[in-house]
C-alpha positions as a Python dict, from the first residue, in 0.01 Angstrom:
ca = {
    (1, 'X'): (0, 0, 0),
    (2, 'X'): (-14, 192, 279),
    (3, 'X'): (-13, 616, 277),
    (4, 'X'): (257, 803, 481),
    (5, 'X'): (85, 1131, 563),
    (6, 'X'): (375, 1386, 584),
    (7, 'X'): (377, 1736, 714),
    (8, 'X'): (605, 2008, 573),
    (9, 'X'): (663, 2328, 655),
    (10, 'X'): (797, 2586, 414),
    (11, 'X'): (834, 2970, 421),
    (12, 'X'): (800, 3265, 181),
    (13, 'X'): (1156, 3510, 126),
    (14, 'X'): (912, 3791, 351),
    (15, 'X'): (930, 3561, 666),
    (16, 'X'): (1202, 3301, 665),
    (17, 'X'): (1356, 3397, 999),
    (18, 'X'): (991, 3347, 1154),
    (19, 'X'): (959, 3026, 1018),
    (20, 'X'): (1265, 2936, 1152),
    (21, 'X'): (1138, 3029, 1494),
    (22, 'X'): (832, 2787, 1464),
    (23, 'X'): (1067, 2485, 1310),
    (24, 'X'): (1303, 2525, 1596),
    (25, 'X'): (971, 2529, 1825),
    (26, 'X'): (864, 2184, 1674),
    (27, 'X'): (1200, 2048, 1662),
    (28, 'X'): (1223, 2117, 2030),
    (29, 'X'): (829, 1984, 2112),
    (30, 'X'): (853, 1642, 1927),
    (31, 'X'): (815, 1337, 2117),
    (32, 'X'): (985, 1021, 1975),
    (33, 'X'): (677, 938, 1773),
    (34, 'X'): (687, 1249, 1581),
    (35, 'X'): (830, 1313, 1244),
    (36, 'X'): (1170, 1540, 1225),
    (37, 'X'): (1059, 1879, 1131),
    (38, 'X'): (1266, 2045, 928),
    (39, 'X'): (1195, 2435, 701),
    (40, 'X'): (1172, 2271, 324),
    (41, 'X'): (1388, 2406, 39),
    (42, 'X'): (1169, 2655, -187),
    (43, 'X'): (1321, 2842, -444),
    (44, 'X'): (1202, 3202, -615),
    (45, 'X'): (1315, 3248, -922),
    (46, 'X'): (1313, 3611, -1082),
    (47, 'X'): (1289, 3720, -1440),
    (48, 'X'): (1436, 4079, -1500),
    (49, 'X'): (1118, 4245, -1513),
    (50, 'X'): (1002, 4213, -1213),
    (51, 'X'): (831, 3851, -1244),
    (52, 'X'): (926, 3570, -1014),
    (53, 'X'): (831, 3219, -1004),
    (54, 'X'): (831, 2968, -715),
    (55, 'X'): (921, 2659, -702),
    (56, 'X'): (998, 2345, -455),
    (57, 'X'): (1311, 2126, -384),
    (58, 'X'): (1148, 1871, -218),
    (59, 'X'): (833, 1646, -315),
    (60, 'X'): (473, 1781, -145),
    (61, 'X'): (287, 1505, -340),
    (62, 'X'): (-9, 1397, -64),
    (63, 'X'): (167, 1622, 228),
    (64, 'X'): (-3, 1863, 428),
    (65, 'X'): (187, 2170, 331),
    (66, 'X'): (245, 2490, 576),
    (67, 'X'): (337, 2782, 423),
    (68, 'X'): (441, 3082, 635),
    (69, 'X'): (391, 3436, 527),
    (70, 'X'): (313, 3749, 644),
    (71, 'X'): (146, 3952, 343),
    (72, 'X'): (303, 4342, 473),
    (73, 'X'): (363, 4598, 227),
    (74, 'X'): (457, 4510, -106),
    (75, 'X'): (219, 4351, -286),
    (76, 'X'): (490, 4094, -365),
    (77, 'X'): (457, 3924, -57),
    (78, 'X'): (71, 3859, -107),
    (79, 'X'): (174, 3741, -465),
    (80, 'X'): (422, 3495, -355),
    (81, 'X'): (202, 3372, -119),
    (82, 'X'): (-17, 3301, -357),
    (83, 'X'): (181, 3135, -642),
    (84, 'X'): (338, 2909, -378),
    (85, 'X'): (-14, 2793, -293),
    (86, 'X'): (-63, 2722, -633),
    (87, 'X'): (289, 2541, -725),
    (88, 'X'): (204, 2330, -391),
    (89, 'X'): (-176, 2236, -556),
    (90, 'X'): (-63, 2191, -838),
    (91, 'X'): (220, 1901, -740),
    (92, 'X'): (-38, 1684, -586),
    (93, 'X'): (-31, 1889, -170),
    (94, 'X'): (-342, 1666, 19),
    (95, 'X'): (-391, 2005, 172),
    (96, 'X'): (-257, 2421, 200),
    (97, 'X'): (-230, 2602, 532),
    (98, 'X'): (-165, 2929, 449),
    (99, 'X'): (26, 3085, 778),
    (100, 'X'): (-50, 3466, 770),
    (101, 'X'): (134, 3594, 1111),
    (102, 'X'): (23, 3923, 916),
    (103, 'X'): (-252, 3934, 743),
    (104, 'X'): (-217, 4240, 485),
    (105, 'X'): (-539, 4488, 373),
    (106, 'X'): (-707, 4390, 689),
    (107, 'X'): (-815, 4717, 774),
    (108, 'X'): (-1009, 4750, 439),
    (109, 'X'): (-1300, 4503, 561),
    (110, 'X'): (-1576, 4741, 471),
    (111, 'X'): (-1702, 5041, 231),
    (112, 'X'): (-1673, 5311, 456),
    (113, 'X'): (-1702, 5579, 159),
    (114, 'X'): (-1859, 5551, -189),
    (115, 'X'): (-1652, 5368, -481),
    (116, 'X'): (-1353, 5195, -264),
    (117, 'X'): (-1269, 4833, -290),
    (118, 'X'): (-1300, 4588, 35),
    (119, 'X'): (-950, 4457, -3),
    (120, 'X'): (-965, 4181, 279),
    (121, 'X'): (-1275, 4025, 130),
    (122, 'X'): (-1091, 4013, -191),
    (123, 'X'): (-770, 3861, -79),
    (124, 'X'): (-1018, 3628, 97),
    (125, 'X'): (-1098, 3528, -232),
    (126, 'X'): (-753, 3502, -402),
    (127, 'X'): (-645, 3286, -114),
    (128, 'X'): (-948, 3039, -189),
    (129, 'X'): (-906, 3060, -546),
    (130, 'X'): (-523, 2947, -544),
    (131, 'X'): (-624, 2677, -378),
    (132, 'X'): (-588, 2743, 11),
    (133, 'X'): (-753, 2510, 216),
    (134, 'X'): (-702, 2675, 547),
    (135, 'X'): (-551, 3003, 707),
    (136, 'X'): (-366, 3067, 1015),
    (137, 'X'): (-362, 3454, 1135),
    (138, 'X'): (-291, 3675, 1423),
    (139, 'X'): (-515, 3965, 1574),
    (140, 'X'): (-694, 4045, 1247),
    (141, 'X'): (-772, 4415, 1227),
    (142, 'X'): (-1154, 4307, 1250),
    (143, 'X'): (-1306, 4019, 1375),
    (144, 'X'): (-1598, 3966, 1105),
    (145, 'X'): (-1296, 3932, 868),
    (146, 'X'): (-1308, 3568, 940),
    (147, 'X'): (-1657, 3545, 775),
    (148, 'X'): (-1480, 3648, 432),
    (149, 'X'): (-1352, 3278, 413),
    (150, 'X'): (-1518, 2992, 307),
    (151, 'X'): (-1263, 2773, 412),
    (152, 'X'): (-1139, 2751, 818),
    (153, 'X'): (-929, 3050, 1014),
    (154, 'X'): (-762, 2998, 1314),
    (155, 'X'): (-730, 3375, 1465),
    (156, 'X'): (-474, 3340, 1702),
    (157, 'X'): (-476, 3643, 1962),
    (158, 'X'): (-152, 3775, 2065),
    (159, 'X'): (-289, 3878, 2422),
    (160, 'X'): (-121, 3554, 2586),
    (161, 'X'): (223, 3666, 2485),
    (162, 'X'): (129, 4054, 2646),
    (163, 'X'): (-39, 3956, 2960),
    (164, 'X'): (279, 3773, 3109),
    (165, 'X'): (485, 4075, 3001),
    (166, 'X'): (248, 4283, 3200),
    (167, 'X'): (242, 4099, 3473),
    (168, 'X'): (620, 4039, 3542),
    (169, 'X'): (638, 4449, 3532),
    (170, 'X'): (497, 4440, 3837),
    (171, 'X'): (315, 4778, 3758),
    (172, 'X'): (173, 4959, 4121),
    (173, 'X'): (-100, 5116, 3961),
    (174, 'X'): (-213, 4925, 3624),
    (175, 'X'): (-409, 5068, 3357),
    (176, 'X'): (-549, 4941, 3056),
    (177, 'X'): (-565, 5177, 2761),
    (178, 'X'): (-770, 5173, 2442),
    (179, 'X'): (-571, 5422, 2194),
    (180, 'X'): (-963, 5479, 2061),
    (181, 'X'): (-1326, 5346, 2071),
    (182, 'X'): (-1262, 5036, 1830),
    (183, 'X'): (-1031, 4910, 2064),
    (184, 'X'): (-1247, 4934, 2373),
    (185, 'X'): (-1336, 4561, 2326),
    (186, 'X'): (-1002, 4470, 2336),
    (187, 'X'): (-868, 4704, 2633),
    (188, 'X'): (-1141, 4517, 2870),
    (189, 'X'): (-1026, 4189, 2769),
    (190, 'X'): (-706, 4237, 2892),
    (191, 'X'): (-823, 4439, 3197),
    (192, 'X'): (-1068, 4141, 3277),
    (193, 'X'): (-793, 3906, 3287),
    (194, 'X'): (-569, 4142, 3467),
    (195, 'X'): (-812, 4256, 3706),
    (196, 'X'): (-811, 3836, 3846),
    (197, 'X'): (-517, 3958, 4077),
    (198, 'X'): (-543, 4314, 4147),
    (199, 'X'): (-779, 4654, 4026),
    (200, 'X'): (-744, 4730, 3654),
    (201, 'X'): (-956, 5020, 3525),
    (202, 'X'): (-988, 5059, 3148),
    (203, 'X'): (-917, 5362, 2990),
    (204, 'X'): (-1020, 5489, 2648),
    (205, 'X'): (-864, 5722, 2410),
    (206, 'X'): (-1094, 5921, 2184),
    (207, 'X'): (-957, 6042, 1854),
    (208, 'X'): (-1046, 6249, 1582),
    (209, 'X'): (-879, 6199, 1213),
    (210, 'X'): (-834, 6522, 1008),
    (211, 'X'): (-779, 6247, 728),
    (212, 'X'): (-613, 5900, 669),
    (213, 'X'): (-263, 5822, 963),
    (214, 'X'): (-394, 6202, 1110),
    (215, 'X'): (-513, 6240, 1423),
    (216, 'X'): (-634, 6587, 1502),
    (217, 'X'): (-728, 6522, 1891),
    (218, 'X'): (-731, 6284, 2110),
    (219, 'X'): (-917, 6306, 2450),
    (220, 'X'): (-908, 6030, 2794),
    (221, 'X'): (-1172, 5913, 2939),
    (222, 'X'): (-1130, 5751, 3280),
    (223, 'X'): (-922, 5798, 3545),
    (224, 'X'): (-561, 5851, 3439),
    (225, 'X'): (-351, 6045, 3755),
    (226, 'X'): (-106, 5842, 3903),
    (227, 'X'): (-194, 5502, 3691),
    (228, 'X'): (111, 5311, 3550),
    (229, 'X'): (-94, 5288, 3133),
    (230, 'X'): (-89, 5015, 2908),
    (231, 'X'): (-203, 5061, 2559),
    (232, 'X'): (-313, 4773, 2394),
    (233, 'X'): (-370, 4725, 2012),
    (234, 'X'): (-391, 4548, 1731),
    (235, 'X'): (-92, 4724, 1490),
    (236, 'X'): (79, 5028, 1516),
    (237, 'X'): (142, 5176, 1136),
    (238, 'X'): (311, 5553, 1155),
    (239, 'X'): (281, 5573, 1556),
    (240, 'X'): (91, 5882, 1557),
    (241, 'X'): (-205, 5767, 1723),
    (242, 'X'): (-6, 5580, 1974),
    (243, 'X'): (291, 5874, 2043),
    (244, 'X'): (-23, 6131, 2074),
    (245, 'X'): (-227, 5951, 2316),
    (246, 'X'): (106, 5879, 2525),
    (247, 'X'): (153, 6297, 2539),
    (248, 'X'): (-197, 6342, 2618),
    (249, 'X'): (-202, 6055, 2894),
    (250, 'X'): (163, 6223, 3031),
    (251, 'X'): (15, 6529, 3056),
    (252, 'X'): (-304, 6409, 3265),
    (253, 'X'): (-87, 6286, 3495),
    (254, 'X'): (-7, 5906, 3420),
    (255, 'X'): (304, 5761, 3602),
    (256, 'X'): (431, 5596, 3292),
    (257, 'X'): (289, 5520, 2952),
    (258, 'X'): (381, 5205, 2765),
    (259, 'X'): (243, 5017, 2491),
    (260, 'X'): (164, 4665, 2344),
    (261, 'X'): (24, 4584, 2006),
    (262, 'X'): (31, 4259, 1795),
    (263, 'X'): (178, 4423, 1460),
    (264, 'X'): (453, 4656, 1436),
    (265, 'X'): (409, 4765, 1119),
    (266, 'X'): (610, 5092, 1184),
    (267, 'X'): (578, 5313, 862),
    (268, 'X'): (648, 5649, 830),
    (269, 'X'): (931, 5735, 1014),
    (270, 'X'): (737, 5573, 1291),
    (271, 'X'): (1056, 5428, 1464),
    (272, 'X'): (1244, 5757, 1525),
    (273, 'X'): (831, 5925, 1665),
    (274, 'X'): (821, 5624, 1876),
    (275, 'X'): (1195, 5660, 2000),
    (276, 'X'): (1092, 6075, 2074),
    (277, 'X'): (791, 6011, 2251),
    (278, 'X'): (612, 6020, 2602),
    (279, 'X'): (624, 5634, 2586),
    (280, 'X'): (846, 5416, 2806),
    (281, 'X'): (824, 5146, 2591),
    (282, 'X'): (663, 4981, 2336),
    (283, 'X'): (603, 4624, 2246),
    (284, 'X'): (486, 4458, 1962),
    (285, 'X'): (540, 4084, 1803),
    (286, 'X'): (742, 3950, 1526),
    (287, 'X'): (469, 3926, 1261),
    (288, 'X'): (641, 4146, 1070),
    (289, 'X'): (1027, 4105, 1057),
    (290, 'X'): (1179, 4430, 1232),
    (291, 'X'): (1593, 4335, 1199),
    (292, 'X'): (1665, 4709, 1247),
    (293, 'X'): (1553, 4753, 1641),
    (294, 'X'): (1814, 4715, 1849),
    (295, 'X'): (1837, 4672, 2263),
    (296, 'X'): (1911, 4994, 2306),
    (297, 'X'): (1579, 5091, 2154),
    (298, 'X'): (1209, 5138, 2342),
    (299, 'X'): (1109, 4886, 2098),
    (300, 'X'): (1083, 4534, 2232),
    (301, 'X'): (967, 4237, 1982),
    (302, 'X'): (805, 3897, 2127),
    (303, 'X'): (821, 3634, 1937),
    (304, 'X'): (482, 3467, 1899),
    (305, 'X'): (628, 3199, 1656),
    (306, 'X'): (583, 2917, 1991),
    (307, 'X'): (193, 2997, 1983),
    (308, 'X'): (162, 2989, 1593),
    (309, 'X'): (385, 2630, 1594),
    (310, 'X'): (139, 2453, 1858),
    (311, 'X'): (-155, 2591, 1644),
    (312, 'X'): (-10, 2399, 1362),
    (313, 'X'): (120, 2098, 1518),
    (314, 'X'): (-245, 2108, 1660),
    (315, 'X'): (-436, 2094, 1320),
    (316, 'X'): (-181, 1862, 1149),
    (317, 'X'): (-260, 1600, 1434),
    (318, 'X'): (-656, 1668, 1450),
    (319, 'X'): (-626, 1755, 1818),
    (320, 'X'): (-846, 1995, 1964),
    (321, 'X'): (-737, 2391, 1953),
    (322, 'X'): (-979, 2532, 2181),
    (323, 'X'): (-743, 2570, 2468),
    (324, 'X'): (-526, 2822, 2243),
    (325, 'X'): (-711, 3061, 2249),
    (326, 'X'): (-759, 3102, 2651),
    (327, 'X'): (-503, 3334, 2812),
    (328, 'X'): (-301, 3149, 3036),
}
């Protein structure tokens, strides 16, 4: 008897309207060879103390399962995330792609002061241990955090969404903008790229923290008079960093200040700073669901959800995935 391999794709309660966005994506790709893809039925069942249990409608048995989930503040999300992995082993999956748009406790990837856990190395390991067999993830807040994993991670970079954004602005004077010195790396990617079709000088913001989400002072160096700035980055969390560097980069004498970055995590009251800021506009992806911004607001969300669907249809079909990762 011959095996139908299947692939399903279900989602988490944190990002169902993402995984929407990627089924409508594959619905819309599929050539008349392909399966019908369609967001399976998975229900969460909650106890009244807090305790939830998932479970699935349809049959996974020998199905290469995708489950989408971005693991943002609470905790719950990471724990769903894991107990569908689980349910999914457990009825007889072939394999589990965790999809992480998000991937939570990212920027805890090392001991950077005595007697503090590395939290990405240990959800690392609760991922494996549920049974994960691969991970899908966007602009992880360190690179190395793909060596955590003893299974395979496909970082996905969100740079080929930005760079056509930036280049249909039509900026006169383009800057790229590192909001601090772990970002450099990232600013002269995209200026490298950018710099194909006209000058694009790299700027880069030095900050100093008078403790965790406070920045004391921020400083420029480069050239910043008259220069139309772009900061890029990976997240932006209560917008301080970002709103600071956009009133120290004003007052230098840049033309305009906007910003891109990958995650908008946006805690904090980090909505209404951005809103009362020096920045022109800010955009970031939809990693994290953001329902509340509006059009009227200098928040703009890309949806990414096209790149992380040909990723998957990619690694379902064994094709290569190489290519994804050049900016085009």
């Amino acid at each position: 008897m011959q095996h139908e391999h299947r692939m399903l794709v279900f989602s988490c309660k944190a990002s169902e309207a993402f995984a929407q966005r990627v089924v409508d994506y594959l619905q819309a790709t599929e050539g008349p060879e392909d399966e019908h893809i369609v967001l399976g039925q998975l229900d969460i069942d909650k106890f009244s103390d807090g305790e939830f249990q998932p479970s699935y409608r349809d049959s996974v048995r020998g199905a290469t399962v995708f489950l989408i989930q971005s693991t943002f503040p609470p905790s719950d999300n990471l724990m769903e995330l894991l107990l569908c992995i689980d349910a999914a082993k457990r009825a007889s999956a072939d394999k589990v792609i965790a999809v992480m748009p998000y991937f939570g406790w990212a920027r805890q990837d090392r001991k950077d002061r005595p007697r503090v856990s590395i939290g990405a190395k240990l959800v690392a390991n609760l991922l494996r241990a549920a049974g994960c067999d691969r991970v899908m993830t966007c602009d992880l807040h360190a690179d190395q955090i793909q060596g955590f994993f003893d299974i395979p991670v496909d970082h996905i970079y969100a740079s080929g969404v930005f760079v056509k954004e930036i280049t249909d602005m039509k900026l006169r004077n383009l800057a790229i903008a590192a909001p601090d010195m772990g970002g450099a790396k990232r600013a002269n990617s995209y200026s490298k790229y950018l710099s194909k079709r006209r000058d694009c000088p790299v700027i880069i913001c030095h900050k100093t923290r008078e403790r965790a989400n406070v920045v004391s002072e921020i400083k420029a160096i480069g050239d910043v008079e008259g220069k139309d700035v772009v900061i890029v980055d990976d997240m932006i969390d209560t917008a301080g960093t970002l709103c600071k560097a956009a009133e120290v980069l004003k007052k230098l004498g840049a033309n305009s200040v906007r910003a891109c970055a990958s995650h908008g995590v946006l805690s904090g009251g980090a909505v209404e700073r951005i809103e009362a800021s020096a920045l022109d506009e800010v955009l970031i992806t939809d990693t994290i669901p953001h329902p509340e911004i509006t059009g009227e607001s200098k928040i703009r969300v890309l949806s990414i959800a096209p790149v992380f669907a040909e990723m998957m249809r990619r690694v379902y079909m064994y094709e290569p995935i190489s290519t994804q990762f050049e900016i085009k």
